[in-house]
PDB file of C-alpha atoms in Angstrom:
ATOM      1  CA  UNK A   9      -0.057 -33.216  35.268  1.00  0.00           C
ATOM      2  CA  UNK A  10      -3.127 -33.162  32.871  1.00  0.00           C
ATOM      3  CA  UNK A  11      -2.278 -34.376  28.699  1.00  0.00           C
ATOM      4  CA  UNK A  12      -2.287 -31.052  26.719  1.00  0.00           C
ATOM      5  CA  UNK A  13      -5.522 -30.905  24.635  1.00  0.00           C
ATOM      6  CA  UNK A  14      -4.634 -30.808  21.336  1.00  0.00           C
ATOM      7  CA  UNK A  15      -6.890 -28.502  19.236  1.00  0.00           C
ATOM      8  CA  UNK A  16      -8.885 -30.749  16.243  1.00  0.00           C
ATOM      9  CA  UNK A  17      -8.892 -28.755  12.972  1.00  0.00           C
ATOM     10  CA  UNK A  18     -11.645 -29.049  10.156  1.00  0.00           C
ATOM     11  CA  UNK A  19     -10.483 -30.245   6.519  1.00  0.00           C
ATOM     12  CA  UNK A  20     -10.402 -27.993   3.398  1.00  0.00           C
ATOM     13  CA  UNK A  21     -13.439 -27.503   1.362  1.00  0.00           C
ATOM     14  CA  UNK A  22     -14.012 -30.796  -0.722  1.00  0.00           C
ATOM     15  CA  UNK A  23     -15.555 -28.930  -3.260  1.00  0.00           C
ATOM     16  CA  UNK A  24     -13.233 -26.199  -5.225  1.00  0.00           C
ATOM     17  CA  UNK A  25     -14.628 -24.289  -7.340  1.00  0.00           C
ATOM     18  CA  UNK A  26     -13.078 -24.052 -11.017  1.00  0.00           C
ATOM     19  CA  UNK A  27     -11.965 -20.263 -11.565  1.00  0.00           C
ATOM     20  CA  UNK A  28     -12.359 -17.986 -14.208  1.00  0.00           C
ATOM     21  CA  UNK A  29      -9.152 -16.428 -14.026  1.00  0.00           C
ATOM     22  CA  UNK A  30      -6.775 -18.989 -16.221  1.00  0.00           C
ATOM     23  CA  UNK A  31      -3.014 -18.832 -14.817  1.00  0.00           C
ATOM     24  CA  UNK A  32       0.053 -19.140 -17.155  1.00  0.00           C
ATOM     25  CA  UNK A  33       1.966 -21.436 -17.565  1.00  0.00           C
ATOM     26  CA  UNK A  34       4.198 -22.507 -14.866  1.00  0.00           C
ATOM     27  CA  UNK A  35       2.511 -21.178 -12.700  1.00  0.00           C
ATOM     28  CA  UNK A  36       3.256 -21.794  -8.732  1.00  0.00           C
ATOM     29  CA  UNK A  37       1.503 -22.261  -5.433  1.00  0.00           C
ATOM     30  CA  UNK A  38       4.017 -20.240  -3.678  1.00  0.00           C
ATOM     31  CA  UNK A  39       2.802 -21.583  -0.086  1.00  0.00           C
ATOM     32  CA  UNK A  40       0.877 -24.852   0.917  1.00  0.00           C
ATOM     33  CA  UNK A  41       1.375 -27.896   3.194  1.00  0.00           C
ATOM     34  CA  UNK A  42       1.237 -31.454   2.785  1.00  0.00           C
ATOM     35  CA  UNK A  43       0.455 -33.115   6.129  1.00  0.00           C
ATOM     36  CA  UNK A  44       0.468 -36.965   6.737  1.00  0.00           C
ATOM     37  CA  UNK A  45      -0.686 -39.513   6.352  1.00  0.00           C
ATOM     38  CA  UNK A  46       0.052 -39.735  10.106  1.00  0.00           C
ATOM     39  CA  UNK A  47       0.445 -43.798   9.769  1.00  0.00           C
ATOM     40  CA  UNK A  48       3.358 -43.102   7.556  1.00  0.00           C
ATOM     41  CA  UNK A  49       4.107 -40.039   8.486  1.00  0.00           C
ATOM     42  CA  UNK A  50       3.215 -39.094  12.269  1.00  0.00           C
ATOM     43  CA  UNK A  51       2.476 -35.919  13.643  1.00  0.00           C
ATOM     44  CA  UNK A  52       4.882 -34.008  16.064  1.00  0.00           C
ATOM     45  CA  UNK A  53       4.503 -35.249  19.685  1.00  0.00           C
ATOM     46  CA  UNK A  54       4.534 -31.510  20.869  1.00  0.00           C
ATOM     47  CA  UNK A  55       1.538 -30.600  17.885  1.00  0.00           C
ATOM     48  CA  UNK A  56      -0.706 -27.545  18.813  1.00  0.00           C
ATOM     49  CA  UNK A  57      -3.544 -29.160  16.684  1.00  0.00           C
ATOM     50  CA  UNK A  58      -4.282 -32.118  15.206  1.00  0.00           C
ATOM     51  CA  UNK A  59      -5.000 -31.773  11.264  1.00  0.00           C
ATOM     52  CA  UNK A  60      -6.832 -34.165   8.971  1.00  0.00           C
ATOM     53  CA  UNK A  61      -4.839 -36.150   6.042  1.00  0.00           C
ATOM     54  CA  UNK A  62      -4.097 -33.995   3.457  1.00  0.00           C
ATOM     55  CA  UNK A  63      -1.337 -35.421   1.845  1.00  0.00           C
ATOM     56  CA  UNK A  64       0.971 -35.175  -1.678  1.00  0.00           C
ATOM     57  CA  UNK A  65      -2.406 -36.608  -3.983  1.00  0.00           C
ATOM     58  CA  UNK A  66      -4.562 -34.187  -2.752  1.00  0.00           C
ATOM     59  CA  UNK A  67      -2.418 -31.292  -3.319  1.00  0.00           C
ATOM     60  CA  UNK A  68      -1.610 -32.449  -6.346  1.00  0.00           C
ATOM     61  CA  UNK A  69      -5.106 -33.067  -7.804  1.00  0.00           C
ATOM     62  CA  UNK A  70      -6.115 -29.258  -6.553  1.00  0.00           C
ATOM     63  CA  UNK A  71      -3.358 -28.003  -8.736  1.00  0.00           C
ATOM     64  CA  UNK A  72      -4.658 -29.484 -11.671  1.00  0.00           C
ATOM     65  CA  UNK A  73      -7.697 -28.399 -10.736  1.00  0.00           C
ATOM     66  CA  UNK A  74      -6.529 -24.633 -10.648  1.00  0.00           C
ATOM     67  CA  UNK A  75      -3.912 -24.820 -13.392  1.00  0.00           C
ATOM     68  CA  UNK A  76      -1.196 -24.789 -11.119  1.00  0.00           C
ATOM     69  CA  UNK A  77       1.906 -26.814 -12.327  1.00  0.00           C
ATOM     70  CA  UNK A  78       4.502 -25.729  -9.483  1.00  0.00           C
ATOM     71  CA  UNK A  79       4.612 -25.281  -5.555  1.00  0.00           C
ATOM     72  CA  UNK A  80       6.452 -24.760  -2.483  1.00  0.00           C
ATOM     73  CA  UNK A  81       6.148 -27.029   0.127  1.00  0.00           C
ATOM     74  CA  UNK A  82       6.152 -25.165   3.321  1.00  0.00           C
ATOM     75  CA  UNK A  83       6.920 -27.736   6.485  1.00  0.00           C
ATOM     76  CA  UNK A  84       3.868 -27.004   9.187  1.00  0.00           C
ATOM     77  CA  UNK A  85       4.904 -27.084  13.019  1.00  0.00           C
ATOM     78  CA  UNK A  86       2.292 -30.129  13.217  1.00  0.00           C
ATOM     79  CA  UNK A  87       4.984 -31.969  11.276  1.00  0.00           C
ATOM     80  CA  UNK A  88       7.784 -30.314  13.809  1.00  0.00           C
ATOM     81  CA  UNK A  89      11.394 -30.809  12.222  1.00  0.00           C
ATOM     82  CA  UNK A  90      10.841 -33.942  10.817  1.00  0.00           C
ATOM     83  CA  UNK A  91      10.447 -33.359   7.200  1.00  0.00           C
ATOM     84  CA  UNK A  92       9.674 -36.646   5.575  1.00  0.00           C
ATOM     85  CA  UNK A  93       6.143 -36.186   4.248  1.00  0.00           C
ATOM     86  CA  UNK A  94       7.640 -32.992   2.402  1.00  0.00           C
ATOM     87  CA  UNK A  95      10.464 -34.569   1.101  1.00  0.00           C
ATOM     88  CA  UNK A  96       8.624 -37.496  -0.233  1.00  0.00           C
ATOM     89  CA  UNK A  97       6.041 -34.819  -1.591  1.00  0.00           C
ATOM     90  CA  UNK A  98       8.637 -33.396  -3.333  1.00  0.00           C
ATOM     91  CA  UNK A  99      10.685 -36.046  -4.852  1.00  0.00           C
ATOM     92  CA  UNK A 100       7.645 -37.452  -6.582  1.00  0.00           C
ATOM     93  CA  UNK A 101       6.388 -34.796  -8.460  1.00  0.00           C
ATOM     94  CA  UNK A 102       9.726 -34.285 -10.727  1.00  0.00           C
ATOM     95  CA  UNK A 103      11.148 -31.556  -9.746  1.00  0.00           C
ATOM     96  CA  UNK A 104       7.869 -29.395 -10.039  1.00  0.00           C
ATOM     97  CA  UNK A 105       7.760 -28.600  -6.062  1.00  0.00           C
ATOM     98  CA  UNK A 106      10.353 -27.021  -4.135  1.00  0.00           C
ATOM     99  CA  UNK A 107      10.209 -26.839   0.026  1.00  0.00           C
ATOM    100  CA  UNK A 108      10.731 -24.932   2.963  1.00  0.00           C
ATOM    101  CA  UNK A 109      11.785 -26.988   6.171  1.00  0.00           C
ATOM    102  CA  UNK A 110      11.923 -26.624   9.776  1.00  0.00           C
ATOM    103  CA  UNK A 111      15.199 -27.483  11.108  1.00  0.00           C
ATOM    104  CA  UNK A 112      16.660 -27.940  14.643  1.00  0.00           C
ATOM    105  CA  UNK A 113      19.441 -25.280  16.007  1.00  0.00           C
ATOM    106  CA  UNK A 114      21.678 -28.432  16.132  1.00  0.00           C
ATOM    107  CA  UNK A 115      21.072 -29.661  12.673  1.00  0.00           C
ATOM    108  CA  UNK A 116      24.221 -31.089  10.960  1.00  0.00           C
ATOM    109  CA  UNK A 117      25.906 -29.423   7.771  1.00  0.00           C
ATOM    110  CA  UNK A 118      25.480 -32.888   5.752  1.00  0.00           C
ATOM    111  CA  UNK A 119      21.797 -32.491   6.887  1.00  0.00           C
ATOM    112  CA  UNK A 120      21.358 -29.107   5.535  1.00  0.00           C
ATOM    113  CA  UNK A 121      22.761 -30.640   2.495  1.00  0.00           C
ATOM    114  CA  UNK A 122      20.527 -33.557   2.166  1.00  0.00           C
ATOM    115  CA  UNK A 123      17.848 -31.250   2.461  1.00  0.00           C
ATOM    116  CA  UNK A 124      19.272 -29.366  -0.339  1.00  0.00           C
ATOM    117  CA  UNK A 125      19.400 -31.827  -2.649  1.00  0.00           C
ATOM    118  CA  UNK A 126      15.862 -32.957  -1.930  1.00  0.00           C
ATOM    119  CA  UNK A 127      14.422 -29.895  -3.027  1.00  0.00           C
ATOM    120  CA  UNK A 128      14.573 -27.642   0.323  1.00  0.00           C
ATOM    121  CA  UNK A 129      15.990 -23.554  -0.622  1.00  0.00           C
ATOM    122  CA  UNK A 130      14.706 -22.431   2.767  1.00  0.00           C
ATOM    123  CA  UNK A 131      14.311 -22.557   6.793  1.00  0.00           C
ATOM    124  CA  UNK A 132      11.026 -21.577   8.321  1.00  0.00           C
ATOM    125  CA  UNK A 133      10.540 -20.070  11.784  1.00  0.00           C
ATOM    126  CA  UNK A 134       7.586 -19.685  13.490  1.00  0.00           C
ATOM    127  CA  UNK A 135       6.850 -15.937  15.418  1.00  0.00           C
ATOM    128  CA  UNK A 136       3.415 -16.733  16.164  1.00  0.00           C
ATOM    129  CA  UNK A 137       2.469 -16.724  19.405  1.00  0.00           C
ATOM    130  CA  UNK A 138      -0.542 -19.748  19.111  1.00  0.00           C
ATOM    131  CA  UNK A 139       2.189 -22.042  17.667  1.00  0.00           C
ATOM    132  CA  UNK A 140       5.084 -21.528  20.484  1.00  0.00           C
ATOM    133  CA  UNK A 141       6.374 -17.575  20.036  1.00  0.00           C
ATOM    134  CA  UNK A 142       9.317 -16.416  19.170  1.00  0.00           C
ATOM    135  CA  UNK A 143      12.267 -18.766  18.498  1.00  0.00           C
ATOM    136  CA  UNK A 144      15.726 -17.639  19.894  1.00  0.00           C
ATOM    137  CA  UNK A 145      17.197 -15.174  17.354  1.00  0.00           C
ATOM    138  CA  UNK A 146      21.001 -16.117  17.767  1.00  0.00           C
ATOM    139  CA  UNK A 147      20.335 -19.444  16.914  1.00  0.00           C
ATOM    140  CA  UNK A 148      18.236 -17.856  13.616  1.00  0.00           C
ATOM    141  CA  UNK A 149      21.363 -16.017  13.127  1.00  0.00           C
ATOM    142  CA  UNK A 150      23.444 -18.827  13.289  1.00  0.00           C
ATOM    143  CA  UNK A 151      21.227 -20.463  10.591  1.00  0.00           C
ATOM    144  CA  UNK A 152      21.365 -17.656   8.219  1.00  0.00           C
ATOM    145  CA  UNK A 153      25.110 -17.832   8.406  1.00  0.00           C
ATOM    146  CA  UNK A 154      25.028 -21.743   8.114  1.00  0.00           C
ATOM    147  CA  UNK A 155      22.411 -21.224   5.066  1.00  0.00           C
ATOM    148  CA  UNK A 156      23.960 -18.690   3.134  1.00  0.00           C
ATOM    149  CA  UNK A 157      26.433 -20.532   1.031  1.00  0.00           C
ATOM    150  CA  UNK A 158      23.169 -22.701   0.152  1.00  0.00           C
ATOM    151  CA  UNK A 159      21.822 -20.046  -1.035  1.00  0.00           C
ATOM    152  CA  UNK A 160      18.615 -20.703   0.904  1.00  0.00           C
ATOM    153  CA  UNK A 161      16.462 -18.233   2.499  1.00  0.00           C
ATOM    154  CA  UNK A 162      14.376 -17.474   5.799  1.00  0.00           C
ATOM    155  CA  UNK A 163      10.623 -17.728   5.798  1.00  0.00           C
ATOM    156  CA  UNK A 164       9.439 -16.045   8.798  1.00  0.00           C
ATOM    157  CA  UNK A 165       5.973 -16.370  10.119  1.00  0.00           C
ATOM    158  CA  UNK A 166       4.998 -13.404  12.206  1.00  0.00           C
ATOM    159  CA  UNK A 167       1.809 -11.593  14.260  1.00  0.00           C
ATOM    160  CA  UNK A 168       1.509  -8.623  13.126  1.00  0.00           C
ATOM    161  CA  UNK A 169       2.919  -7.014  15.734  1.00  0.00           C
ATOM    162  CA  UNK A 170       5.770  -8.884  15.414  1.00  0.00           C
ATOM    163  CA  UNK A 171       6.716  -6.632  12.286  1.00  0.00           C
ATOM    164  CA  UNK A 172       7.303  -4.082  14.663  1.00  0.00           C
ATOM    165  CA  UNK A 173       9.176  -5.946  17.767  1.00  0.00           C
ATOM    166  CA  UNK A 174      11.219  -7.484  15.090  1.00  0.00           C
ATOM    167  CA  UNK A 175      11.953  -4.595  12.955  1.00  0.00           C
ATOM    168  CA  UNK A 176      16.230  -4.276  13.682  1.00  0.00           C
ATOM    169  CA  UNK A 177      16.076  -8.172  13.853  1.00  0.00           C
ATOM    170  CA  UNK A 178      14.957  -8.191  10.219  1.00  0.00           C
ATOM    171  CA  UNK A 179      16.785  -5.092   9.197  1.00  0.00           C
ATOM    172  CA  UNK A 180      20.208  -6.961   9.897  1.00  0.00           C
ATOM    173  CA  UNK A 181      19.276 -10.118   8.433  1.00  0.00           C
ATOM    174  CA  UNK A 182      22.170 -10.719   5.579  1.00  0.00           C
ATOM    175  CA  UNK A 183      19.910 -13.078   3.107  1.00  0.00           C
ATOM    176  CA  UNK A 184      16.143 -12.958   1.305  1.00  0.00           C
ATOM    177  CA  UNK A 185      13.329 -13.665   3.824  1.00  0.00           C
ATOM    178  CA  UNK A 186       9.736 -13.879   3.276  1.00  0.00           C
ATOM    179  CA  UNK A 187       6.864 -12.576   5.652  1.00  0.00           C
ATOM    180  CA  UNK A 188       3.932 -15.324   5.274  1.00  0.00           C
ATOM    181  CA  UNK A 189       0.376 -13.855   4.979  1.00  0.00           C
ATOM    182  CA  UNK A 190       0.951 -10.616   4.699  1.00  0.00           C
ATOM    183  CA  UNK A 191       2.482 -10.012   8.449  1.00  0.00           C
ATOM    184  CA  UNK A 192      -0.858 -11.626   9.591  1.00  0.00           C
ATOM    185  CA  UNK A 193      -2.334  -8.186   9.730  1.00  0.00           C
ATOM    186  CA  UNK A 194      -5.794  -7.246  10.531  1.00  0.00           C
ATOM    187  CA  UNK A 195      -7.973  -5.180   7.930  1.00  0.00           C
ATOM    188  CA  UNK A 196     -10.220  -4.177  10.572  1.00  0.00           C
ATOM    189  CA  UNK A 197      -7.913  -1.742  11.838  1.00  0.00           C
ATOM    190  CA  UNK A 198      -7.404  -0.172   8.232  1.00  0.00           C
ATOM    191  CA  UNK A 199      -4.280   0.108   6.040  1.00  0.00           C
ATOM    192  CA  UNK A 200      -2.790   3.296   8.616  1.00  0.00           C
ATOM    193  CA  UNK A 201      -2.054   0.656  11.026  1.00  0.00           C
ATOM    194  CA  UNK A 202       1.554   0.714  11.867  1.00  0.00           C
ATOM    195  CA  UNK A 203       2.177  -3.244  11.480  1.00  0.00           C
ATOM    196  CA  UNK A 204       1.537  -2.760   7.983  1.00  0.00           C
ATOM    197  CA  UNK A 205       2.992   0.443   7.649  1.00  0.00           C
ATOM    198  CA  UNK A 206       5.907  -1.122   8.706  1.00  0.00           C
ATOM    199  CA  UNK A 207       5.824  -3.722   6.826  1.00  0.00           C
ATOM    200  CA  UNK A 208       5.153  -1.634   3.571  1.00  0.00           C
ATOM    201  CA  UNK A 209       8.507   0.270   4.327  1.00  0.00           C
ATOM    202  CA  UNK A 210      10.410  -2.358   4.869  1.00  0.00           C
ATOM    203  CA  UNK A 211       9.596  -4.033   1.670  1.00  0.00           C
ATOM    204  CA  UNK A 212      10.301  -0.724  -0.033  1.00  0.00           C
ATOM    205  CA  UNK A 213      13.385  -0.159   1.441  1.00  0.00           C
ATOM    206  CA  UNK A 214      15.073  -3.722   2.077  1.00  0.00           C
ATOM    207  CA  UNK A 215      15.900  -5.463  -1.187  1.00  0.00           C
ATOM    208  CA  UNK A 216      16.328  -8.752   0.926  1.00  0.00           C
ATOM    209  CA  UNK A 217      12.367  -8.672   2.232  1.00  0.00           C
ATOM    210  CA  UNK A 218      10.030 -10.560   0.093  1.00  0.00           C
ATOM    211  CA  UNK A 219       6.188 -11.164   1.114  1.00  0.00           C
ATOM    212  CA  UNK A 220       3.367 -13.234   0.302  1.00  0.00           C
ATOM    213  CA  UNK A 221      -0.150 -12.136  -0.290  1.00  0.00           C
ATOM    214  CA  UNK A 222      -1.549 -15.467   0.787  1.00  0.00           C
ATOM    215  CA  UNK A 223      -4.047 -15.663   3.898  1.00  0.00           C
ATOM    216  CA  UNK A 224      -6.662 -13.377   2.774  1.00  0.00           C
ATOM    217  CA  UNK A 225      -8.945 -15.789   5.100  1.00  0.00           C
ATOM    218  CA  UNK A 226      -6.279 -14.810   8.153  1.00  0.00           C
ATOM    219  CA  UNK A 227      -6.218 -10.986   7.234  1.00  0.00           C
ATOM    220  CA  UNK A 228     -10.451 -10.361   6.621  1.00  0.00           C
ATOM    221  CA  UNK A 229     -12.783  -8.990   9.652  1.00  0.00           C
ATOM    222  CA  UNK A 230     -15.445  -9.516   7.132  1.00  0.00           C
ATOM    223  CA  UNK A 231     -15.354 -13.389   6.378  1.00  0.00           C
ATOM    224  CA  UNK A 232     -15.911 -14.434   2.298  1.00  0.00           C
ATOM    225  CA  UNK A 233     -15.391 -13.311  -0.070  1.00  0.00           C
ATOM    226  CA  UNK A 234     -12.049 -11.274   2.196  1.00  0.00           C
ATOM    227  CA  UNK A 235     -12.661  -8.524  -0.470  1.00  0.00           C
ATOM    228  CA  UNK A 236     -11.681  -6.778   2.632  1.00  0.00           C
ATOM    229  CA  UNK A 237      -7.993  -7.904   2.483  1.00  0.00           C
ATOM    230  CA  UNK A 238      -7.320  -6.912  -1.695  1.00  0.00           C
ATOM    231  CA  UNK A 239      -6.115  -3.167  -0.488  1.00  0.00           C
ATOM    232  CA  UNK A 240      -3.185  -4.626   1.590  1.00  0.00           C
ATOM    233  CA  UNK A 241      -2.282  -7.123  -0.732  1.00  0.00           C
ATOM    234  CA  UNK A 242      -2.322  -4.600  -3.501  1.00  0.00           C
ATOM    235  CA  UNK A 243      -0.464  -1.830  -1.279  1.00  0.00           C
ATOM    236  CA  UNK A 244       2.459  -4.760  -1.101  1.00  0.00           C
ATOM    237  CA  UNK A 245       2.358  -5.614  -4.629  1.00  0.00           C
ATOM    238  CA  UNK A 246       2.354  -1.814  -5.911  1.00  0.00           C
ATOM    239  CA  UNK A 247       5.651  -1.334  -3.028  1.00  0.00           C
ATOM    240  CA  UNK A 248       7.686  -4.250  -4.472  1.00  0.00           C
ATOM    241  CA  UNK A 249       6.032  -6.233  -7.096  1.00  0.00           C
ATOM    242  CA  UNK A 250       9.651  -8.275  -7.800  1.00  0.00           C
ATOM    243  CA  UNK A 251       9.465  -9.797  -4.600  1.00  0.00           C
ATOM    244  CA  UNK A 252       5.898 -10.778  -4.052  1.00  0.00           C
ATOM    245  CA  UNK A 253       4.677 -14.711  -4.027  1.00  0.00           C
ATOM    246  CA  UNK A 254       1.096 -16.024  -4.221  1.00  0.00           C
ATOM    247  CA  UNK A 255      -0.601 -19.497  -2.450  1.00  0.00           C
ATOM    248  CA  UNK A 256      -3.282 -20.989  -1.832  1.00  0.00           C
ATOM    249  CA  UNK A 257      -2.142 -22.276   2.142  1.00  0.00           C
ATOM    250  CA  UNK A 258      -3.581 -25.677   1.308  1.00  0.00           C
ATOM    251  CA  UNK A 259      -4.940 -27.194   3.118  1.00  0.00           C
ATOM    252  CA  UNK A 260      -5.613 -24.053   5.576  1.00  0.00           C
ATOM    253  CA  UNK A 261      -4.829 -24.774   9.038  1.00  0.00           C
ATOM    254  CA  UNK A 262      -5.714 -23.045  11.787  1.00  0.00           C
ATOM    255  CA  UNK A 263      -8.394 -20.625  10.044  1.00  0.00           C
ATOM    256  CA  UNK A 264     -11.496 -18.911  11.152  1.00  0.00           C
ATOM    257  CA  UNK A 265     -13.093 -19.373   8.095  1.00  0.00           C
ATOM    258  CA  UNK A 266     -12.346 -21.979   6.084  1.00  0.00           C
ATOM    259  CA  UNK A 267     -12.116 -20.635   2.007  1.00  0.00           C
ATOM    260  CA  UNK A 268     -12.289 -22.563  -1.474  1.00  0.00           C
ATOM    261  CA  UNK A 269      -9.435 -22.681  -3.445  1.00  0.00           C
ATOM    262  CA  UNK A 270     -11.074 -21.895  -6.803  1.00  0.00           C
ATOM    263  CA  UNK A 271     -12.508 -18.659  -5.120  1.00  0.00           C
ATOM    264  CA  UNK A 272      -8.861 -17.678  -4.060  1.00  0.00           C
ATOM    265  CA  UNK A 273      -7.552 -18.085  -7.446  1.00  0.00           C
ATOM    266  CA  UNK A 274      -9.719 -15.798  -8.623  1.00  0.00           C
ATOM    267  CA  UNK A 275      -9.400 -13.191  -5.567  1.00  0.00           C
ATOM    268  CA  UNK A 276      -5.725 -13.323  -6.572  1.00  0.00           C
ATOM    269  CA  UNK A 277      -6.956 -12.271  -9.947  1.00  0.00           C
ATOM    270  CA  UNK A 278      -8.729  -9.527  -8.501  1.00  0.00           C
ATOM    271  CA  UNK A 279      -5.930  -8.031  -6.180  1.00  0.00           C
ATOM    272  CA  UNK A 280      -3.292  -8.148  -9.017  1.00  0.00           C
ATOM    273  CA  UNK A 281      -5.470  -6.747 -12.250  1.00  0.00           C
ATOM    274  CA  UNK A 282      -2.748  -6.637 -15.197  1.00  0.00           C
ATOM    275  CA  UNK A 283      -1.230 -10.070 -16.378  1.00  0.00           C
ATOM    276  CA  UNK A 284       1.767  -8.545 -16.706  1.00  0.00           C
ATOM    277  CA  UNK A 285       2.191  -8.554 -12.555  1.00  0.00           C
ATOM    278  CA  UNK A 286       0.448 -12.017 -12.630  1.00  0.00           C
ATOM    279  CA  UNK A 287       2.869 -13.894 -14.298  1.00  0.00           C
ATOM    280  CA  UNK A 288       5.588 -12.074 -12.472  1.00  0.00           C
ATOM    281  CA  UNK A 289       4.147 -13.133  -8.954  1.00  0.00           C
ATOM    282  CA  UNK A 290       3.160 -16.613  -9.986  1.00  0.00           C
ATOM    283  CA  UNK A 291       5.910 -17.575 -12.291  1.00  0.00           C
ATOM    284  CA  UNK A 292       9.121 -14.984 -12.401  1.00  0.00           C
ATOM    285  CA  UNK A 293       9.099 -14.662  -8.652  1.00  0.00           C
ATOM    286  CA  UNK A 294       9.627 -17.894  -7.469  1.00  0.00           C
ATOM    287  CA  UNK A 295      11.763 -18.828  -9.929  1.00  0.00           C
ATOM    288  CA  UNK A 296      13.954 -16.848  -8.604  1.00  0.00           C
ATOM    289  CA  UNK A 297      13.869 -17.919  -5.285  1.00  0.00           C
ATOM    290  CA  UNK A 298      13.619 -21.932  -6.084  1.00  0.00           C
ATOM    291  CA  UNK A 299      15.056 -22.610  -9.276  1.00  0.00           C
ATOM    292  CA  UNK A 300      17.893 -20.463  -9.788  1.00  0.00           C
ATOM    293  CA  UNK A 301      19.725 -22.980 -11.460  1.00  0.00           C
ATOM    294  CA  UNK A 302      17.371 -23.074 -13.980  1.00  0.00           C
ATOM    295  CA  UNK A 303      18.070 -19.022 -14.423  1.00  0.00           C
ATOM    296  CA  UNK A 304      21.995 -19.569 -14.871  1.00  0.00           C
ATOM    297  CA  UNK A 305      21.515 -22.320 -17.224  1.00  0.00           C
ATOM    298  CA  UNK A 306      19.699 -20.552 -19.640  1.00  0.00           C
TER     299      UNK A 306
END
């Protein structure tokens, strides 16, 4: 049997820009990646592509670069379910990150837990079909239940089709999940398109859905500046601007055209215009979501 070619993926751009638009303070990167280093920490055996190094420094030094002072960590399927490089990510930067891991069906409670305490408030599953389709939804039901007393949520990551096949799937889930990048819908086929009608409902209508309006790159037919994708992102905001996160996907993977991070800081600035909305989507929102404790205790 021939080795499975795995697919070699291009770095970010070396060169951010700075951006006009200034964010608040405490602001977060609501979704980006660390990956590697593979010599401490390897890549999954079963990868789909092969990434370049971008690990915890990096991310860290593009933050400062932007103005950002918080993030969520969102485990990659390169990395698979072991979530070391995250963990280590997170634990060194003070409590200012927060993650999102991929776990195995048969994780263990005290597992779950150790994640917990390392930062982790969520379990991501991947929908998409280039990365492995659809993972077996009793066993995501099984995690939800598992999850809940965590009080961690699901971060689904669909096609945007899948917003449709998965719509009673999603209605019955019992705890917050988050669509990544915008359902991964296309704006050549306009904002009437039922995947993102359907996904505008259901964030009207389900206080549990959350979304992020990250991935203009993945949502544009027109390539930069994705001016193209600010009427979906601003549809979403406008349906249910409490539970709407912003990032920069750092270090991109898998994209067809690769952006600069200073340029999406300010395209954020253009889809959200008032800084009242702003500092709800990079600051309120995912406080919510990742440090709750720090809402009780005040």
């Amino acid at each position: 049997m021939a080795e499975k070619t795995v697919k070699i993926i291009p770095p970010p751009d070396p060169n951010p820009v700075k951006p006009k638009y200034t964010p608040p303070p405490g602001a977060c990167d609501g979704h980006c990646h660390v990956f590697g280093p593979a010599k401490k920490f390897p890549y999954a055996k079963d990868r789909r592509y092969e990434p370049p190094d971008s690990p915890k420094e990096k991310l860290a030094a593009l933050h400062k670069h932007l103005g950002l002072s918080r993030a969520i960590l969102v485990q990659a399927s390169v990395h698979g379910t072991d979530n070391s490089a995250m963990l280590d990510a997170i634990k060194s930067s003070k409590g200012a990150w927060r993650g999102v891991a991929m776990v195995a069906k048969s994780v263990t409670q005290v597992e779950l837990q150790r994640l917990h305490a390392g930062g982790v408030r969520g379990v991501r599953y991947n929908f998409v079909k280039h990365l492995g389709g659809n993972p077996e939804l009793d066993a995501v039901e099984s995690m939800v239940t598992r999850i809940m007393p965590l009080g961690w949520h699901l971060q689904l990551h669909l096609d945007a089709d899948g917003i449709i096949e998965q719509r009673e799937f999603l209605r019955k889930l019992k705890i917050p999940f988050i669509i990544d990048h915008m359902g991964r819908i296309s704006a050549s086929k306009g904002i009437g398109q039922p995947a993102y009608r359907q996904l505008l409902e259901l964030m009207k209508d389900n206080p549990r859905a959350w979304v992020k309006i990250s991935g203009p790159e993945r949502v544009s037919a027109a390539g930069k500046p994705f001016l193209d994708a600010i009427p979906f992102a601003q549809g979403l905001v406008t349906a249910a601007p409490d539970r709407v996160l912003w990032g920069t996907d750092f270090p991109h993977p898998n994209v067809k055209w690769m952006p600069n991070d200073g340029e999406l800081m300010d395209l954020f600035a253009m889809m959200v215009e008032d800084d009242a909305t702003r500092k709800k989507i990079l600051v309120d929102n995912p406080t919510k979501l990742y440090w709750a404790e720090t809402i009780k205790q005040k």
